[in-house]
Short mmCIF file of C-alpha atoms in Angstrom, two decimals:
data_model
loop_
_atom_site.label_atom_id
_atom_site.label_comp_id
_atom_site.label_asym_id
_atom_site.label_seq_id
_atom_site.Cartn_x
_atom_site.Cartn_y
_atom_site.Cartn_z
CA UNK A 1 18.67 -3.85 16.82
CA UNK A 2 16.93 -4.86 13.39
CA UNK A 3 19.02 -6.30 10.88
CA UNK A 4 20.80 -3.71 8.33
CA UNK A 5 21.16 -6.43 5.62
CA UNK A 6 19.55 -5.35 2.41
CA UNK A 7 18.69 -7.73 -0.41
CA UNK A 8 19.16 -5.56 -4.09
CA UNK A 9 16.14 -4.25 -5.43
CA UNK A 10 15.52 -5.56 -9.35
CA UNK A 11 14.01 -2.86 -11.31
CA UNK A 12 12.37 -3.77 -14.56
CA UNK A 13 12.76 -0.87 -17.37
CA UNK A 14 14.53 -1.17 -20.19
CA UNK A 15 18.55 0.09 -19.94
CA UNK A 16 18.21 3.38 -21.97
CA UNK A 17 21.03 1.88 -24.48
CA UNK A 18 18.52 -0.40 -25.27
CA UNK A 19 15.19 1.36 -25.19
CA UNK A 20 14.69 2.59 -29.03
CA UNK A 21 15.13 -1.22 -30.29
CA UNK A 22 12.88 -2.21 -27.42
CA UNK A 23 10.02 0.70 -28.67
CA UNK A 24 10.51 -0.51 -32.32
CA UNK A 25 10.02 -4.21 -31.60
CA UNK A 26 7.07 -3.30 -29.38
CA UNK A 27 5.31 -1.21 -31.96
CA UNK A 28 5.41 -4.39 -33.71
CA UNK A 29 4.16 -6.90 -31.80
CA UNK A 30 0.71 -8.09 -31.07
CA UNK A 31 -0.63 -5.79 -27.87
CA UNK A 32 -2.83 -6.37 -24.95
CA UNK A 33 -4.93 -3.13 -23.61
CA UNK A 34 -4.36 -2.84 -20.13
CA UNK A 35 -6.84 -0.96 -17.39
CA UNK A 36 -5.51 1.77 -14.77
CA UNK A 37 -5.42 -0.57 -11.93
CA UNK A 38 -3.20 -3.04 -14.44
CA UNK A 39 -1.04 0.30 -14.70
CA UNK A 40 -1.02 0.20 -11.10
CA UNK A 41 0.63 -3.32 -10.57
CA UNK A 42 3.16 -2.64 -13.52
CA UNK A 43 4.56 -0.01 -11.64
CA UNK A 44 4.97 -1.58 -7.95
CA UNK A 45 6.60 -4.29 -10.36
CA UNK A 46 8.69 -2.46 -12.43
CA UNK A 47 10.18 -0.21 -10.03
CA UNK A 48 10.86 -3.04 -7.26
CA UNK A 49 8.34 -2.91 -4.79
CA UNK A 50 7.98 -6.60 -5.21
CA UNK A 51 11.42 -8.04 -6.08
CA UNK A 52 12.55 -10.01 -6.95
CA UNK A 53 9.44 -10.90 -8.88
CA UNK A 54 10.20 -9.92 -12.67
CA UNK A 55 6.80 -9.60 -14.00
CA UNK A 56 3.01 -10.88 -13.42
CA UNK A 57 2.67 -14.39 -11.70
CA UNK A 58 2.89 -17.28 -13.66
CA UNK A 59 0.73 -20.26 -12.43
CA UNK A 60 3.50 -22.09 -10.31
CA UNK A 61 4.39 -18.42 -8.98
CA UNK A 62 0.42 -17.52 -8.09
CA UNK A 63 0.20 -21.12 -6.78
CA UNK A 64 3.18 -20.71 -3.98
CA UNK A 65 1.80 -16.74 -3.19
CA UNK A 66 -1.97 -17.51 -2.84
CA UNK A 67 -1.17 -21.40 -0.34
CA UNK A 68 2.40 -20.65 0.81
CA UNK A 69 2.57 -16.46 0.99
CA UNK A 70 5.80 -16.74 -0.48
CA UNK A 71 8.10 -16.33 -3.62
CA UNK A 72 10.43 -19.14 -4.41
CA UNK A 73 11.71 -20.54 -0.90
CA UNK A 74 12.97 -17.27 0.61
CA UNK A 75 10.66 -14.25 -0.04
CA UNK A 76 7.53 -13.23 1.69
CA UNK A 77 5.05 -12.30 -1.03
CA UNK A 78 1.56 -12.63 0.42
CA UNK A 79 -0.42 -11.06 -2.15
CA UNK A 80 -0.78 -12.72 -6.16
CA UNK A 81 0.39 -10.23 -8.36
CA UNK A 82 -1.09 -10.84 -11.89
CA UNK A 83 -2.98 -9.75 -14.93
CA UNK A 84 -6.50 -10.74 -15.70
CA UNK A 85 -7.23 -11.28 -19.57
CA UNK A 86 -10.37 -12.24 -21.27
CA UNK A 87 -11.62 -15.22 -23.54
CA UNK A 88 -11.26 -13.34 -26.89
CA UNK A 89 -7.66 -12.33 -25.68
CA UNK A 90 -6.24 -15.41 -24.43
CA UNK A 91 -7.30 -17.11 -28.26
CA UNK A 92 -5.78 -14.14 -30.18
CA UNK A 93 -2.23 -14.06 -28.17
CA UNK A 94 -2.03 -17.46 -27.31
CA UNK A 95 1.38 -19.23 -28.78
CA UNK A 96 3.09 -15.68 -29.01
CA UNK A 97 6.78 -15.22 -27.95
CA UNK A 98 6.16 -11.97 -26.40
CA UNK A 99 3.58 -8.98 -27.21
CA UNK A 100 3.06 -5.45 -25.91
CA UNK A 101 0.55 -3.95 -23.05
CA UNK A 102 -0.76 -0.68 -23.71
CA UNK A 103 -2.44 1.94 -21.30
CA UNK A 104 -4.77 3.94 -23.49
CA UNK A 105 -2.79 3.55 -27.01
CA UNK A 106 0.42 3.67 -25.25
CA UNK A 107 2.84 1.00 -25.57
CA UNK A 108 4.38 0.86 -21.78
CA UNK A 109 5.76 -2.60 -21.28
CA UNK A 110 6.88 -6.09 -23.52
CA UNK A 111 5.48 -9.60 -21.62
CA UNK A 112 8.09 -12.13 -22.55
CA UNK A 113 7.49 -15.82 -22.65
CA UNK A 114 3.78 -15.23 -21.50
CA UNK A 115 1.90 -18.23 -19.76
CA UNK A 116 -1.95 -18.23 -19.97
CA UNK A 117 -3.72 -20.29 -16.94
CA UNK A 118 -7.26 -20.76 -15.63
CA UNK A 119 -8.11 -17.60 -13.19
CA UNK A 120 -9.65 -19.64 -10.47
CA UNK A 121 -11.34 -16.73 -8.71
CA UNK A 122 -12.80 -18.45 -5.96
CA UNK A 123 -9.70 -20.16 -5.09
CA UNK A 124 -8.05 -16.87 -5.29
CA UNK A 125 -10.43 -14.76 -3.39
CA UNK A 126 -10.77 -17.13 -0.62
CA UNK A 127 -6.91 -17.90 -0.37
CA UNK A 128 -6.18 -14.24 -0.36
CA UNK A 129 -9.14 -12.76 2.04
CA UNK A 130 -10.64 -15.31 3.75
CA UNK A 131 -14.36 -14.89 2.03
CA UNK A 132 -15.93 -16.11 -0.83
CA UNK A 133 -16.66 -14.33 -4.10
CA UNK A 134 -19.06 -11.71 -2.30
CA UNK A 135 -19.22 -8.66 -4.48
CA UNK A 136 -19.81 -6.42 -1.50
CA UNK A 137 -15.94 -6.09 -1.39
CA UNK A 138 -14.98 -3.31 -3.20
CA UNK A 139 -11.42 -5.60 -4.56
CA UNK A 140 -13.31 -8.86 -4.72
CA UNK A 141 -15.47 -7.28 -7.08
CA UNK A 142 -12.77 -6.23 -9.10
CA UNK A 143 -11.46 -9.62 -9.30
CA UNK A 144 -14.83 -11.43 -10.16
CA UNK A 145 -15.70 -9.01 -13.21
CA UNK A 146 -12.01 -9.45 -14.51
CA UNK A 147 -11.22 -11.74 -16.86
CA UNK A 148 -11.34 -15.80 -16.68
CA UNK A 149 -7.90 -16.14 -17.40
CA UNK A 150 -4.13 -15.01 -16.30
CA UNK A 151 -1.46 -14.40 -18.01
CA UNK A 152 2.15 -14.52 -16.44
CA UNK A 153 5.64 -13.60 -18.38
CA UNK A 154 8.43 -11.17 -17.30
CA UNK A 155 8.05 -7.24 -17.40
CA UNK A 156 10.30 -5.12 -19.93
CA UNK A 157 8.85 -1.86 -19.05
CA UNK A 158 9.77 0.84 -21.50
CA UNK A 159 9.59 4.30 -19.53
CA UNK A 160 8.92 5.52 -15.71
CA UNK A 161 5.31 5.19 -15.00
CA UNK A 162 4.11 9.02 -14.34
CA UNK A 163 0.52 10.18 -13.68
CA UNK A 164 1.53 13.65 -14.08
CA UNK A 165 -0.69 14.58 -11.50
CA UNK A 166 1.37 16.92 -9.51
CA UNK A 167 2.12 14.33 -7.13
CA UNK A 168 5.32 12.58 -9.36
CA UNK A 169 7.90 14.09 -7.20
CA UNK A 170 6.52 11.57 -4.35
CA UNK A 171 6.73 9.00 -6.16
CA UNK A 172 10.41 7.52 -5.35
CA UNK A 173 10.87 4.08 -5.85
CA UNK A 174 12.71 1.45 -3.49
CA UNK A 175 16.02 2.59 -4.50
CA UNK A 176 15.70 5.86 -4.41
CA UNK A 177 14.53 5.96 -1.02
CA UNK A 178 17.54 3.59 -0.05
CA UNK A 179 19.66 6.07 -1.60
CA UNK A 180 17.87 9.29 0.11
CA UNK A 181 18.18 7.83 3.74
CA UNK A 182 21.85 7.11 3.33
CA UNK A 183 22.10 10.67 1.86
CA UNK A 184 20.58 12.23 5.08
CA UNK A 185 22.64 9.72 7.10
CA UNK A 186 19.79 7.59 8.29
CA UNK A 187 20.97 4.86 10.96
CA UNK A 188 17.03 3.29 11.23
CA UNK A 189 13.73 3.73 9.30
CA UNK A 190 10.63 2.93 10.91
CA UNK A 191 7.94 3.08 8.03
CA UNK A 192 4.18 4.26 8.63
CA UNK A 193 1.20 3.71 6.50
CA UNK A 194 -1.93 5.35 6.02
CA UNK A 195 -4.85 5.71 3.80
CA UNK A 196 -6.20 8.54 6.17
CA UNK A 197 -5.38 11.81 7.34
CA UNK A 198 -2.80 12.26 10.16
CA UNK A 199 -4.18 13.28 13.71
CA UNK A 200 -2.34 14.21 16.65
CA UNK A 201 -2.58 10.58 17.37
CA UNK A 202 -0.62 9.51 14.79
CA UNK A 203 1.68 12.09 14.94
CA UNK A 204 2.15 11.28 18.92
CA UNK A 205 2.82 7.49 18.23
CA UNK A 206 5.25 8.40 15.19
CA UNK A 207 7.36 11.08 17.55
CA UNK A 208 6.99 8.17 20.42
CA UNK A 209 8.23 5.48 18.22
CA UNK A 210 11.81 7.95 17.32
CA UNK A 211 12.22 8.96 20.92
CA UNK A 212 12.21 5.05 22.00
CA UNK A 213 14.05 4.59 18.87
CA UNK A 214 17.03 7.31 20.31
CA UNK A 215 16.91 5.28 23.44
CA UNK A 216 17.86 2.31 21.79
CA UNK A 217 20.79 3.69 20.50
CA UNK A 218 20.15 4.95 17.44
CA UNK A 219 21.76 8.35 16.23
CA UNK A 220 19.32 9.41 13.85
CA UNK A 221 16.14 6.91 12.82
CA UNK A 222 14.00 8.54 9.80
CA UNK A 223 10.37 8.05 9.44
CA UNK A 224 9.40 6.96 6.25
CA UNK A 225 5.63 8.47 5.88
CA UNK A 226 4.61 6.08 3.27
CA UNK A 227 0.53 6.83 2.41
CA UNK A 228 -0.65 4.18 0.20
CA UNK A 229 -1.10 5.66 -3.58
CA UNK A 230 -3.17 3.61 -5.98
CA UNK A 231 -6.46 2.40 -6.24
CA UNK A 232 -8.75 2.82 -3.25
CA UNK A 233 -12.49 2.34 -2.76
CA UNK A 234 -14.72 5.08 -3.69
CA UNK A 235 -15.37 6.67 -0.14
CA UNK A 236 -11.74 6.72 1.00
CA UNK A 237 -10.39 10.10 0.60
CA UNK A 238 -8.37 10.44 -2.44
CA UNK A 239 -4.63 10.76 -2.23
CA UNK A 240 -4.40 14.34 -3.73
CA UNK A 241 -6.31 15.11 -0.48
CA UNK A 242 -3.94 13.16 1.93
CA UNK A 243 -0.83 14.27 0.54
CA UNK A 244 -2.14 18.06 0.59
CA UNK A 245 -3.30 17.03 4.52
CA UNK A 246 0.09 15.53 4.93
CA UNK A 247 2.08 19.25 3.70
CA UNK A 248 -0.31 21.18 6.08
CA UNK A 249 0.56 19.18 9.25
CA UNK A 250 4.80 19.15 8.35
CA UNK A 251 4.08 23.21 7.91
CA UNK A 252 2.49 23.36 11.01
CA UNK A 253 5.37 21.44 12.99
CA UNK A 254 3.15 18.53 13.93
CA UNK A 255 6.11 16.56 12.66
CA UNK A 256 9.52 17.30 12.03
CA UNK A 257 10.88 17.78 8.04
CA UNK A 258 14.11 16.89 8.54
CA UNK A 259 13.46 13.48 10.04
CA UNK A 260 10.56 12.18 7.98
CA UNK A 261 10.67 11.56 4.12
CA UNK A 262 6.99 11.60 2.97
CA UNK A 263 6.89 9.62 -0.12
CA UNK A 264 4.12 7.52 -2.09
CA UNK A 265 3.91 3.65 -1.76
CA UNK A 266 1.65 3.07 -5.43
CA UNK A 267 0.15 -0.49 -4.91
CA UNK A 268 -3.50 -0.48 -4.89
CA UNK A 269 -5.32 -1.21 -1.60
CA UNK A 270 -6.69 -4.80 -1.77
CA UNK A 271 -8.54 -5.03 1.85
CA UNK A 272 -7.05 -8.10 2.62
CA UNK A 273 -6.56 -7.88 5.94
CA UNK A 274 -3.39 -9.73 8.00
CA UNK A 275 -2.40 -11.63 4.77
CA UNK A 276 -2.83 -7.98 3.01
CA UNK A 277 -0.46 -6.38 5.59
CA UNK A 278 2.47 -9.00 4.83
CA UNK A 279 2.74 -7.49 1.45
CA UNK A 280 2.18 -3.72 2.74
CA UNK A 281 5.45 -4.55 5.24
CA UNK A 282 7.64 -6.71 2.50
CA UNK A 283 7.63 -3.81 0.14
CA UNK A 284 8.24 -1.14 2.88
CA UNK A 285 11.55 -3.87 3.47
CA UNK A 286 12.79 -3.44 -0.08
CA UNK A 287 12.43 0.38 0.33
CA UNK A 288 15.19 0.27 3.14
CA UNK A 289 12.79 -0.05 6.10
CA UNK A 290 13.87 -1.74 9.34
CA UNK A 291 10.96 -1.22 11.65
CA UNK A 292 7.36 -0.81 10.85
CA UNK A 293 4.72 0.30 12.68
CA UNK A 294 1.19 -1.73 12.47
CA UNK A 295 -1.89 -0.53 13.67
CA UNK A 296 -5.52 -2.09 14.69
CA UNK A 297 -7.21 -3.88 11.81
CA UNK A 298 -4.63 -2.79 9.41
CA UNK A 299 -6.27 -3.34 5.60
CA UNK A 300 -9.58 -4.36 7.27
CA UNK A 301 -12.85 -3.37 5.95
CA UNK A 302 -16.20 -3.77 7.12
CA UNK A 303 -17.79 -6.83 6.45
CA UNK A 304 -19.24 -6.80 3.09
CA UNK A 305 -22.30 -8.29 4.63
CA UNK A 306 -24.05 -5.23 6.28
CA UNK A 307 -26.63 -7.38 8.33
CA UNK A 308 -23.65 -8.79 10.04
CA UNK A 309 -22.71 -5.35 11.56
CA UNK A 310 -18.90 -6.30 12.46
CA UNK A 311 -15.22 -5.27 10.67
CA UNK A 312 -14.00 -8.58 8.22
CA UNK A 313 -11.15 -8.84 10.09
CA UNK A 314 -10.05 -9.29 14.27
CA UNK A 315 -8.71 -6.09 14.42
CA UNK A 316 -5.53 -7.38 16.34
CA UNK A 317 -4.61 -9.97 13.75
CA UNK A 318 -2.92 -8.02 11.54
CA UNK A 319 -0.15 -6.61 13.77
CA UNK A 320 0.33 -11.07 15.25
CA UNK A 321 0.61 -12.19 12.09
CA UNK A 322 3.45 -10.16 11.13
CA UNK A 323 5.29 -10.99 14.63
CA UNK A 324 5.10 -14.63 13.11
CA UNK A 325 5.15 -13.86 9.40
CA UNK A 326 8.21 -15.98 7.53
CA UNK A 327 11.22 -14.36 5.60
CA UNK A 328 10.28 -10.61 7.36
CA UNK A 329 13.26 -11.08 9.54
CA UNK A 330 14.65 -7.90 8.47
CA UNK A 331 12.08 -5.78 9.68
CA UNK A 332 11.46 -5.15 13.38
CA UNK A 333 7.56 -5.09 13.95
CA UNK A 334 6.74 -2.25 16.21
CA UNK A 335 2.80 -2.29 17.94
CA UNK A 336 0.74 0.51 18.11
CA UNK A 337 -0.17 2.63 21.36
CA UNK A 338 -3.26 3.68 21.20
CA UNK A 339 -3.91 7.22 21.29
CA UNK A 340 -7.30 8.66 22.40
CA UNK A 341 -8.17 12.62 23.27
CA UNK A 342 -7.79 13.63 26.42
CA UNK A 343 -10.57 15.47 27.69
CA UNK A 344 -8.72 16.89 30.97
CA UNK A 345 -6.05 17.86 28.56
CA UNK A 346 -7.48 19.14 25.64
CA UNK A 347 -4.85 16.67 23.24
CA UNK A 348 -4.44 13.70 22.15
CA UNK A 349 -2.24 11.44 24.43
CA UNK A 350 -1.82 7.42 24.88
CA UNK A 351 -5.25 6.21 26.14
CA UNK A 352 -4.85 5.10 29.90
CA UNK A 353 -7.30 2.78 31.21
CA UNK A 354 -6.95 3.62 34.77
CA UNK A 355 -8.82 7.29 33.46
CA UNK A 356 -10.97 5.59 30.92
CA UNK A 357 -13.70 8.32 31.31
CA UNK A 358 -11.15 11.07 30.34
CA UNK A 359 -10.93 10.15 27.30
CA UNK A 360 -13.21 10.29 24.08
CA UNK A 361 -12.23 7.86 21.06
CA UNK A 362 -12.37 9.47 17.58
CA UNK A 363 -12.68 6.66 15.04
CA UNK A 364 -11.88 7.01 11.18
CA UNK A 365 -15.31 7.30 10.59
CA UNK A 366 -16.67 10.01 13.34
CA UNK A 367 -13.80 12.07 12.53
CA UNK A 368 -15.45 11.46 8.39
CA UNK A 369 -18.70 12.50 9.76
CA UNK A 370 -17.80 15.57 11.61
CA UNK A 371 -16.00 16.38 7.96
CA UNK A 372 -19.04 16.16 6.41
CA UNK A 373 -21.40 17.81 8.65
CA UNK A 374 -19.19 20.96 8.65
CA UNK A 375 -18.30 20.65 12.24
CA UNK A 376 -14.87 21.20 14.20
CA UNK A 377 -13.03 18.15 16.02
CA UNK A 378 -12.10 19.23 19.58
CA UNK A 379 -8.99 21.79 19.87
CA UNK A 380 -6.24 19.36 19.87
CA UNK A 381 -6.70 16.64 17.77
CA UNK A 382 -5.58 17.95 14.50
CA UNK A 383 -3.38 20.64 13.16
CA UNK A 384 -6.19 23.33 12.18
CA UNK A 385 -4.45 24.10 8.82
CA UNK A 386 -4.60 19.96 8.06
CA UNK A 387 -8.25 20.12 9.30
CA UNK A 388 -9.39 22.63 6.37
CA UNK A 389 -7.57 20.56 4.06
CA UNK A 390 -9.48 17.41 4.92
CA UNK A 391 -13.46 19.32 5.85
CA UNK A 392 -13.02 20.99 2.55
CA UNK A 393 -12.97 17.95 0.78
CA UNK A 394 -16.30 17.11 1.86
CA UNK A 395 -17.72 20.33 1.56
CA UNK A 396 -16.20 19.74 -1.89
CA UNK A 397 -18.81 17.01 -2.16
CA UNK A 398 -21.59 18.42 -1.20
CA UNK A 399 -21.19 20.99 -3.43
#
């Protein structure tokens, strides 16, 4: 059985005794303006999604994530965690003790003892996703337009990041979720990502993976439906979408209620591939998970060349290199079975390769395309209500 030992989870706001000095010396500091993606990062930081890192990267800290994939000599942290400032910036804050971040004229966070350092992008981008600066990557774009310097320093964040987009209550943070599966007496959590909507497929391997679970011993494992929440590229379905998706296939009894807890993990997607999924299984760790399911190609993209005509990354690679991955002892990587639709059975079932030619493979992106030509998948590959959900979307777009 996986490891129960659980290292505390260091959250980063401000103790509410302490909050009105904090506002009042904020208001009078010197302030940064932060973008929504910087938002983003500040709250997978401040609520512990990344502990026991206390604030953006500074350059001995980026150094040991982007060569090493680790956080001091102990923690797995595969992916650089920091905050891009320009030129003009860097001059005008440069030598201060501490000043404020603000999201759109709102002060939401102090940066003490800040550390300015040379963002070396290509040593970055090719450290972190195997490619050089090509802009055809939706985050490698992101990076290369962003400022030419970082800026490290620990995180007093001054209130709960909300969106207040009707999606909040999802929104739990690492210790809250600990503290939910004790409360529904949770002896094993096997965690699940997606950034797409949930087939019979998935739903088959995620009932699979409890019933094997239950053989093992285990009195009552809880999946932890964890659909990645911040920024995505433009033609991934949006999360309002998913999470809507996500309600119609619990009310349809796809999957059970009372042994799931669907939440939101809020990192941005990077499409980063194996080193990507490292970070994606670390923060699922902190959150109380003890098995984790990986899929094919798990934060893969296509390559951003499209003469090349191939996916960035081996699709397998993702799910090896977190067998081998250091300090992820805690968490018990579980592989995926691939499921396929059986044509002799009208569902979808584990693919067989003894009856290869019963069975039709619905990828991602033909199950997109019959979304956006109006047609129906075949009966038996998703819940119908969670089907609407998802072609309505498109039909959304072409309207």
């Amino acid at each position: 059985m996986a490891c129960s030992i659980q290292r505390p989870v260091v959250e980063l706001f401000v103790p509410e005794t302490q909050k009105a000095a904090a506002i009042k010396e904020a208001s009078e500091l010197p302030s940064l303006d932060i973008t929504t993606l910087d938002l983003q990062w500040i709250q997978v930081l401040a609520e512990g999604w990344a502990s026991p890192l206390r604030g953006f990267m500074t350059e001995n800290q980026f150094l040991t994530c982007i060569h090493f994939n680790v956080l001091g000599r102990d923690i797995n942290q595969s992916i650089a965690i920091v905050l891009p400032v320009c030129t003009k910036d860097k001059e005008r804050l440069d030598g201060a003790p501490a000043f404020s971040l603000k999201y759109k004229d709102t002060v939401v966070a102090i940066l003490r003892g800040p550390q300015f350092y040379q963002h070396r992008k290509e040593e970055r981008v090719t450290r972190q996703f195997g490619l050089y600066c090509h802009t055809g990557h939706p985050y490698i774009k992101i990076i290369v337009e962003s400022g030419d310097w970082l800026v490290g320093g620990e995180l007093e964040v001054l209130e709960r990041i909300r969106w207040n987009d009707g999606l909040d209550k999802y929104r739990l943070t690492p210790n809250e979720l600990r503290a939910k599966f004790k409360e529904i007496g949770a002896d094993a959590v096997f965690a699940f990502q997606l950034r797409n909507p949930i087939h019979n497929g998935h739903a088959l391997l995620m009932q699979d993976t409890r019933r094997q679970l239950v053989e093992r011993g285990y009195k009552n494992p809880v999946l932890l439906l964890h659909p990645l929440g911040g920024w995505t590229k433009d033609d991934d379905v949006p999360l309002h979408t998913r999470i809507e998706q996500h309600a119609a296939v619990f009310s349809e009894g796809i999957l059970d209620s009372k042994s799931t807890v669907l939440a939101i993990f809020p990192s941005p997607m990077l499409y980063a591939g194996p080193t990507e999924v490292q970070w994606h299984a670390k923060a699922r760790m902190n959150a109380g998970a003890n098995f984790y399911i990986v899929g094919r190609d798990p934060a893969g993209v296509p390559h951003p060349d499209p003469s090349l005509d191939r996916d960035l990354y081996d699709g397998t690679h993702g799910a090896r290199v977190l067998k081998m991955a250091p300090y992820l002892s805690q968490l018990e990587i579980l592989p995926l079975r691939v499921a396929a639709y059986d044509k002799t059975k009208k569902k979808m079932d584990f693919y067989d390769p003894n009856r290869k030619d019963d069975f039709e493979k619905i990828s991602g992106t033909k199950m997109r395309a019959i979304a956006r030509s109006g047609g129906t998948p075949p009966e038996g590959f998703m819940a119908p209500s969670a089907w609407r959900v998802f072609s309505n979307y498109y039909k959304s777009l072409q309207k």
